[in-house]
Each structure stands twice: as structure tokens, then as C-alpha cells.
Short mmCIF file of C-alpha atoms in Angstrom, two decimals:
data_model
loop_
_atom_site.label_atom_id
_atom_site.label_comp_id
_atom_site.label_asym_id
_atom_site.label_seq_id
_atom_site.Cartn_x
_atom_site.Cartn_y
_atom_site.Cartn_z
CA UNK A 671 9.99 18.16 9.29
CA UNK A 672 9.97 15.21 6.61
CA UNK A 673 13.23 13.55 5.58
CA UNK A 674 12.44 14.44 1.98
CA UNK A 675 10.37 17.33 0.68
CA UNK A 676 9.18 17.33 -2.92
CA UNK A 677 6.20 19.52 -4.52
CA UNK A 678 3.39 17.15 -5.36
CA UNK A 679 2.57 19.68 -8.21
CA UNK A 680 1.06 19.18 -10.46
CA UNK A 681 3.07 20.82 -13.21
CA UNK A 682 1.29 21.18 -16.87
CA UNK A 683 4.43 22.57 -19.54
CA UNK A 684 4.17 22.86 -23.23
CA UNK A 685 5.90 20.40 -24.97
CA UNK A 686 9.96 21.08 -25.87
CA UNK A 687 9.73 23.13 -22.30
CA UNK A 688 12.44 22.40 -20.21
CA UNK A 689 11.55 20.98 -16.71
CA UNK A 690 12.60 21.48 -13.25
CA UNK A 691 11.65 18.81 -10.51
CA UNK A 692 13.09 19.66 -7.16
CA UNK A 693 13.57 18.08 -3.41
CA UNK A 694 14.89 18.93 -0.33
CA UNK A 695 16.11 17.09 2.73
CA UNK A 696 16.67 16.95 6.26
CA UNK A 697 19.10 14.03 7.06
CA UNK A 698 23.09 14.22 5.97
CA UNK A 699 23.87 11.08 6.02
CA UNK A 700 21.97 10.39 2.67
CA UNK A 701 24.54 9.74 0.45
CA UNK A 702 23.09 8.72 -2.65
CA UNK A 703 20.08 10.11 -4.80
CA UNK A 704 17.91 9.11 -7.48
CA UNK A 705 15.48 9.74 -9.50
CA UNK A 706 12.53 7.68 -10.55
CA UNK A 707 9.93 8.05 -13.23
CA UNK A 708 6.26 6.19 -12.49
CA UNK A 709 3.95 6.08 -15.62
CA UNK A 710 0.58 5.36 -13.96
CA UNK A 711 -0.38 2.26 -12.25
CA UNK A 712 2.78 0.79 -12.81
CA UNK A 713 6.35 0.02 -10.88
CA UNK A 714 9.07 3.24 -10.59
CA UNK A 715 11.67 2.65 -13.10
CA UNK A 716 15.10 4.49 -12.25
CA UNK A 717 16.27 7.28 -14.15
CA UNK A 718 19.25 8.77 -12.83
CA UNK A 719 21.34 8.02 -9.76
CA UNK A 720 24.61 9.72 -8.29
CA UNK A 721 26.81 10.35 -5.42
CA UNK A 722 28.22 13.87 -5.23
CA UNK A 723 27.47 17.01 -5.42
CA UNK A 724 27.48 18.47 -9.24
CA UNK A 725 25.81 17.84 -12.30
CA UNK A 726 25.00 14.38 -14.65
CA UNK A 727 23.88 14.57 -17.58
CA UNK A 728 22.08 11.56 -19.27
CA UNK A 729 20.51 12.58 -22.73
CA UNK A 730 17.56 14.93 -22.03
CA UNK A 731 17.98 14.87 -18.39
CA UNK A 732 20.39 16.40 -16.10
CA UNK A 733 20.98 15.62 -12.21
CA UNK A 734 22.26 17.79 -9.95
CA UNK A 735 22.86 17.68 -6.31
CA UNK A 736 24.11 20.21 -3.90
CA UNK A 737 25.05 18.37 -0.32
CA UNK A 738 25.91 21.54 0.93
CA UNK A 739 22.27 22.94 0.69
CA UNK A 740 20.24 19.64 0.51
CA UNK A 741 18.98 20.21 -2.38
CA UNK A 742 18.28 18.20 -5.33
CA UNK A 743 16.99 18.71 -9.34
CA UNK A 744 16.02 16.71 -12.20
CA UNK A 745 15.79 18.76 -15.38
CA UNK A 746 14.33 17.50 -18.62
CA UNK A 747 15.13 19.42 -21.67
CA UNK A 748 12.77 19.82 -24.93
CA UNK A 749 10.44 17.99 -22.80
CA UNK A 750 7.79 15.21 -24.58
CA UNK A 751 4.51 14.37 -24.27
CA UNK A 752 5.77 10.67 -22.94
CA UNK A 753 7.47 12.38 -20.40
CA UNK A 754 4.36 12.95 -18.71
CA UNK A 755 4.36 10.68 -15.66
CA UNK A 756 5.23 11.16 -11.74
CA UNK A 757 8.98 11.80 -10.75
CA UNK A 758 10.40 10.72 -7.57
CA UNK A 759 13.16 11.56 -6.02
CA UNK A 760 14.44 8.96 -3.31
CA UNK A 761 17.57 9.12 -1.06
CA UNK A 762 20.10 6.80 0.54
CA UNK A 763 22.56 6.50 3.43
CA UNK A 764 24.75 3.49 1.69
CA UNK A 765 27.05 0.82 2.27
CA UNK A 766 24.69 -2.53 3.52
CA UNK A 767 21.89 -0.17 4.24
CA UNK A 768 19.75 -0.32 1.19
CA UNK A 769 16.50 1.46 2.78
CA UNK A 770 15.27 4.27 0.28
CA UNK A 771 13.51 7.18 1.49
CA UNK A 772 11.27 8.52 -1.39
CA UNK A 773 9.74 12.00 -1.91
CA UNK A 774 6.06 12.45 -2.38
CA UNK A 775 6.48 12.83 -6.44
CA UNK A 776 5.39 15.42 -8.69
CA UNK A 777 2.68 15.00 -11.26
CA UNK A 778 3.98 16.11 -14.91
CA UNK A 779 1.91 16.64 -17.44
CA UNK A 780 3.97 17.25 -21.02
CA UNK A 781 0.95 19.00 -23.56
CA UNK A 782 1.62 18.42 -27.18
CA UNK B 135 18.70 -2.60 -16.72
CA UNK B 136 17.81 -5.54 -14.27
CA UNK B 137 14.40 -6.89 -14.71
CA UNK B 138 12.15 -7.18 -11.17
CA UNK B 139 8.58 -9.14 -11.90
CA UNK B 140 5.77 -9.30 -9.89
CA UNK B 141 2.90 -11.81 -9.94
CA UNK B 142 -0.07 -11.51 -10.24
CA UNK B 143 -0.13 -7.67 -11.73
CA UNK B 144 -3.72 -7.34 -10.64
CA UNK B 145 -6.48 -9.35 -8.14
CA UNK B 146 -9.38 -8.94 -6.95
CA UNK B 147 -10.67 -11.28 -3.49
CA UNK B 148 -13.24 -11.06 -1.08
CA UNK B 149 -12.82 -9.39 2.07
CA UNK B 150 -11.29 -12.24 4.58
CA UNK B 151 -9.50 -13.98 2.33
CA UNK B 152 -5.45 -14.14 2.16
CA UNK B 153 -3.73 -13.12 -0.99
CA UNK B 154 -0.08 -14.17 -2.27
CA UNK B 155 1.74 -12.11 -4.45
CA UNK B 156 5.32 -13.20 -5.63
CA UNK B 157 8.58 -10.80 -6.68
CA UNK B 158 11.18 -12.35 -8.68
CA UNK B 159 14.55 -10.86 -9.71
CA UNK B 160 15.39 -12.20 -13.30
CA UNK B 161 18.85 -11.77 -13.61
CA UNK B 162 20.19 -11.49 -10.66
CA UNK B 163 20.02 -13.06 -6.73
CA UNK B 164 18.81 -10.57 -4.86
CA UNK B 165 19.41 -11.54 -0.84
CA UNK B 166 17.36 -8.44 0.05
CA UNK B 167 14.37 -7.22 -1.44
CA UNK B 168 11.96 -4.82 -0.32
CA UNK B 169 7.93 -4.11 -0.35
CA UNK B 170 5.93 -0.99 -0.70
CA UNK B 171 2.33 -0.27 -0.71
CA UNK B 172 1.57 3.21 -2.59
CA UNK B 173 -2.22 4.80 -2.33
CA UNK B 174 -3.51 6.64 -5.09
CA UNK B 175 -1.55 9.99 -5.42
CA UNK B 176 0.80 9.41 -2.52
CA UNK B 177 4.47 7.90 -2.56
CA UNK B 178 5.33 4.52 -1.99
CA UNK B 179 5.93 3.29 1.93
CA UNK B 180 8.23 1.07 2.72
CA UNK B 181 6.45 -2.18 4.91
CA UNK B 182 9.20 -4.28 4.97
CA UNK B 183 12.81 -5.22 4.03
CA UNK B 184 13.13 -9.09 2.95
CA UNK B 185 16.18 -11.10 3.53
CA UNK B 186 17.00 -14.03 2.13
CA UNK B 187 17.70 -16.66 5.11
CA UNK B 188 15.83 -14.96 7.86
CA UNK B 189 13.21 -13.17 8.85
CA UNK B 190 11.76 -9.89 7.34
CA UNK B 191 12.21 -6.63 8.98
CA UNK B 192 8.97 -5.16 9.54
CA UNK B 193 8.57 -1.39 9.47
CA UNK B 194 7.10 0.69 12.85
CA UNK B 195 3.07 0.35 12.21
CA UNK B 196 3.11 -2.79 9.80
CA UNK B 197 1.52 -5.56 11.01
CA UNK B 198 3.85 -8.90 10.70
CA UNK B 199 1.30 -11.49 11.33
CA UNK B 200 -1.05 -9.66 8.59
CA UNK B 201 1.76 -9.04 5.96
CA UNK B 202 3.81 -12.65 5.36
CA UNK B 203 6.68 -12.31 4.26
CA UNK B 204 8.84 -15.41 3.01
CA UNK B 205 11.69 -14.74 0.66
CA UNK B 206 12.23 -18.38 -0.06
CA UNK B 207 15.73 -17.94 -2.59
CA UNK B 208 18.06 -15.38 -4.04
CA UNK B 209 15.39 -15.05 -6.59
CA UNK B 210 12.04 -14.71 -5.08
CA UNK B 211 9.95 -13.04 -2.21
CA UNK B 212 6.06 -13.48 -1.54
CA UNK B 213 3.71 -11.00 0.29
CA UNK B 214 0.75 -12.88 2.14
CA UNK B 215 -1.83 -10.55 2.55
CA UNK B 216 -3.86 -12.86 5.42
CA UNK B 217 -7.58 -11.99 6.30
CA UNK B 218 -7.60 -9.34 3.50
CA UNK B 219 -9.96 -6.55 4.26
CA UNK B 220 -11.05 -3.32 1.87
CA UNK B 221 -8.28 -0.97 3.38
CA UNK B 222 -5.49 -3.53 2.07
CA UNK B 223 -6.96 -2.44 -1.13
CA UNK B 224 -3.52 -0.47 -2.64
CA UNK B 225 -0.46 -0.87 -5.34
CA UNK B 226 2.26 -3.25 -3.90
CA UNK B 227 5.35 -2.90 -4.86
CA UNK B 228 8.64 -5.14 -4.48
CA UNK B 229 12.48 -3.64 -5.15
CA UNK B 230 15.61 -5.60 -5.15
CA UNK B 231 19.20 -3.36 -4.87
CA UNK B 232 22.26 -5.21 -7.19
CA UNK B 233 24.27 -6.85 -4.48
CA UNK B 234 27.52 -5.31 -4.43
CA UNK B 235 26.86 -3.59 -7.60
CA UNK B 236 25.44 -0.51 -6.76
CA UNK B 237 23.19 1.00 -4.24
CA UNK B 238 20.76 1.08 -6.79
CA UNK B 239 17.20 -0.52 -6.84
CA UNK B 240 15.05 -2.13 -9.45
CA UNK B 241 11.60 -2.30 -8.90
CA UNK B 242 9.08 -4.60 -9.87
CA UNK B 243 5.93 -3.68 -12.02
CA UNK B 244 3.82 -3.58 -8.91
CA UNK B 245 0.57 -5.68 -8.05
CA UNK B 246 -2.91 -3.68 -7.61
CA UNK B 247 -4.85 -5.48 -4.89
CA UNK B 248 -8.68 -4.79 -4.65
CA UNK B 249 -10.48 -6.31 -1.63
CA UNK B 250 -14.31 -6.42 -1.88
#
């Protein structure tokens, strides 16, 4: 079983849908998850990042993380056509160890 | 945010030659960075972890004597691709965490290498 799981997709929504981007893990000593965005052919930039379990909300997107189930969401609300890009999730354990375990990322397509 | 660069963004070299690409953190030391190579369509894999003062930290399966490392201040790290051959064609990709700030990284644009 892989550290992370995430569906590779890809997932085609109408634009102003509202999004759902999912991953699982294995391992509890990750402690700390993000999200990344990767337009194509170009670095991941960091979209959301948190610590505990619960919700956090940063304009149209919403993190959520349940330790007790391993389980981990993105959501985008009224979704945009510039959204359309590959989301990763990654994972890490903390303190000096800064080693990020990523997720495969899912393709999103946003169609206007 | 913190800004990560990467130089060159794109190359192109015959097969056997070695190719350097640098990662620079622009406002901020960064004692550790990272590098990634990412294939079309798959997630990025981490090669190795960069440390300012000593040696790299190769992941299991990288080759160290093929994949140079040097992180030569708080504000830069080069990749030597040595004896490049057409299946070291791939995005690489550097990340530096904050120090002490958060656990957070910032990657770098990422530098598409194309061996012929």
C-alpha cells in the first residue's frame, strides 16, 4: 500500500461547480498536509497547508483533514476555468524532518 | 509568498554531456533544499535532500555520482546531471522549507531537461 493515495482523475466540471479533490494515507505520523496546484510544465505552487483535523477555509477553497480516518479534501467552490491545473496533495511528519511525500495529483479540467 | 528560482528553465544537450542547473531562494537562506524529477503525468520524486555544509542525502535508487549535488550557500543549490543520457530527459524540480518558519515548502519553477 502507498503512503499517499490520490485519484489521478481526470475530472472535467462545468465552470461555478464546486470541486472535491481527495487523498488518503497510510502513515500516522504525518502531521502536516498541503495542498499544491501545478499549471502545466511549471513548479507546484502551495495552496493551502494545516495541522489538525477540521476545516480551513481560504477564499474559494476549503481544507479539511480528518486524522482519525486519514483522509484528506480540497474543495473549490464556483470553480474557474483557471482553476484547471493538477492538485497535489503532499504530507509531512514535522519538526527538522522536512521530507514531503506527495500524492500522484489529479488532472482538473474547469469548462467555461 | 517566498520566491524559489531555477536556472536555466529549459535545455536541451547531447547525450553524454553533463548539465548544471542552479536553485536559488530569493528571500530567504534556505540550509536545506530539496530536488525532484517529475515524468509526464506522474508526481514529483524526491532524489535528494541538500544541506547546506555537507553532503546531500541521496534517496534509495538515485545515483550520487550521476546526480551532483553542491549546495554552495544559504541561497543556492546546483544539480549536475554528469554523462547525461535520453532517460534523464524529465522536469527537475528544487524546494526550499522556511527555516523555522513553517514546515512549509516553496518550490522553484522547475527546469525541463531534454537529452538527445
Amino acid at each position: 500500500q502507498k503512503e499517499v493515495e490520490q485519484d489521478p482523475g481526470p475530472l472535467s466540471v462545468p465552470e461555478g461547480a464546486i470541486v472535491s479533490l481527495n487523498c488518503t494515507y497510510s502513515n500516522s505520523a504525518f502531521q502536516y498536509f498541503m495542498w499544491y496546484r501545478q499549471y502545466s510544465r511549471k513548479g507546484p505552487e502551495l495552496l493551502m497547508y494545516t495541522y489538525s483535523s477540521g476545516n480551513k477555509e481560504d477564499g474559494r477553497f476549503t481544507a479539511q483533514v480528518d486524522k482519525s480516518s486519514k483522509y484528506i479534501s480540497l474543495f473549490i467552490r464556483d470553480s474557474q476555468p483557471s482553476d484547471s491545473a493538477t492538485y497535489l496533495c503532499a504530507m509531512g511528519r514535522g519538526g527538522s524532518n522536512y521530507k514531503l511525500t506527495f500524492g500522484k495529483g489529479t488532472l482538473l479540467t474547469v469548462n467555461p | 509568498g517566498a520566491v524559489v528560482s531555477q536556472h536555466p528553465s529549459w535545455v536541451i544537450c547531447k547525450s553524454g554531456t553533463s548539465v548544471k542547473i542552479e536553485c536559488r531562494s530569493l528571500d530567504f537562506q534556505a540550509t536545506t533544499m530539496f530536488w525532484y524529477r517529475q515524468f509526464p503525468k506522474q508526481s514529483l520524486m524526491l532524489m535528494a535532500t541538500s544541506n547546506e555544509g555537507s553532503k546531500a542525502t541521496y534517496e534509495q535508487g538515485v545515483e550520487k555520482d550521476k546526480f551532483l549535488i553542491n549546495h554552495a550557500s544559504l541561497t543556492l543549490s546546483t544539480l549536475t546531471v554528469t554523462s547525461a543520457h535520453p532517460e534523464d530527459s524529465s522536469f527537475y524540480i528544487c524546494s526550499a522549507p522556511m527555516s523555522g518558519a513553517t514546515d512549509t515548502q516553496y518550490f522553484g519553477p522547475g527546469t525541463r531537461l531534454t537529452v538527445l
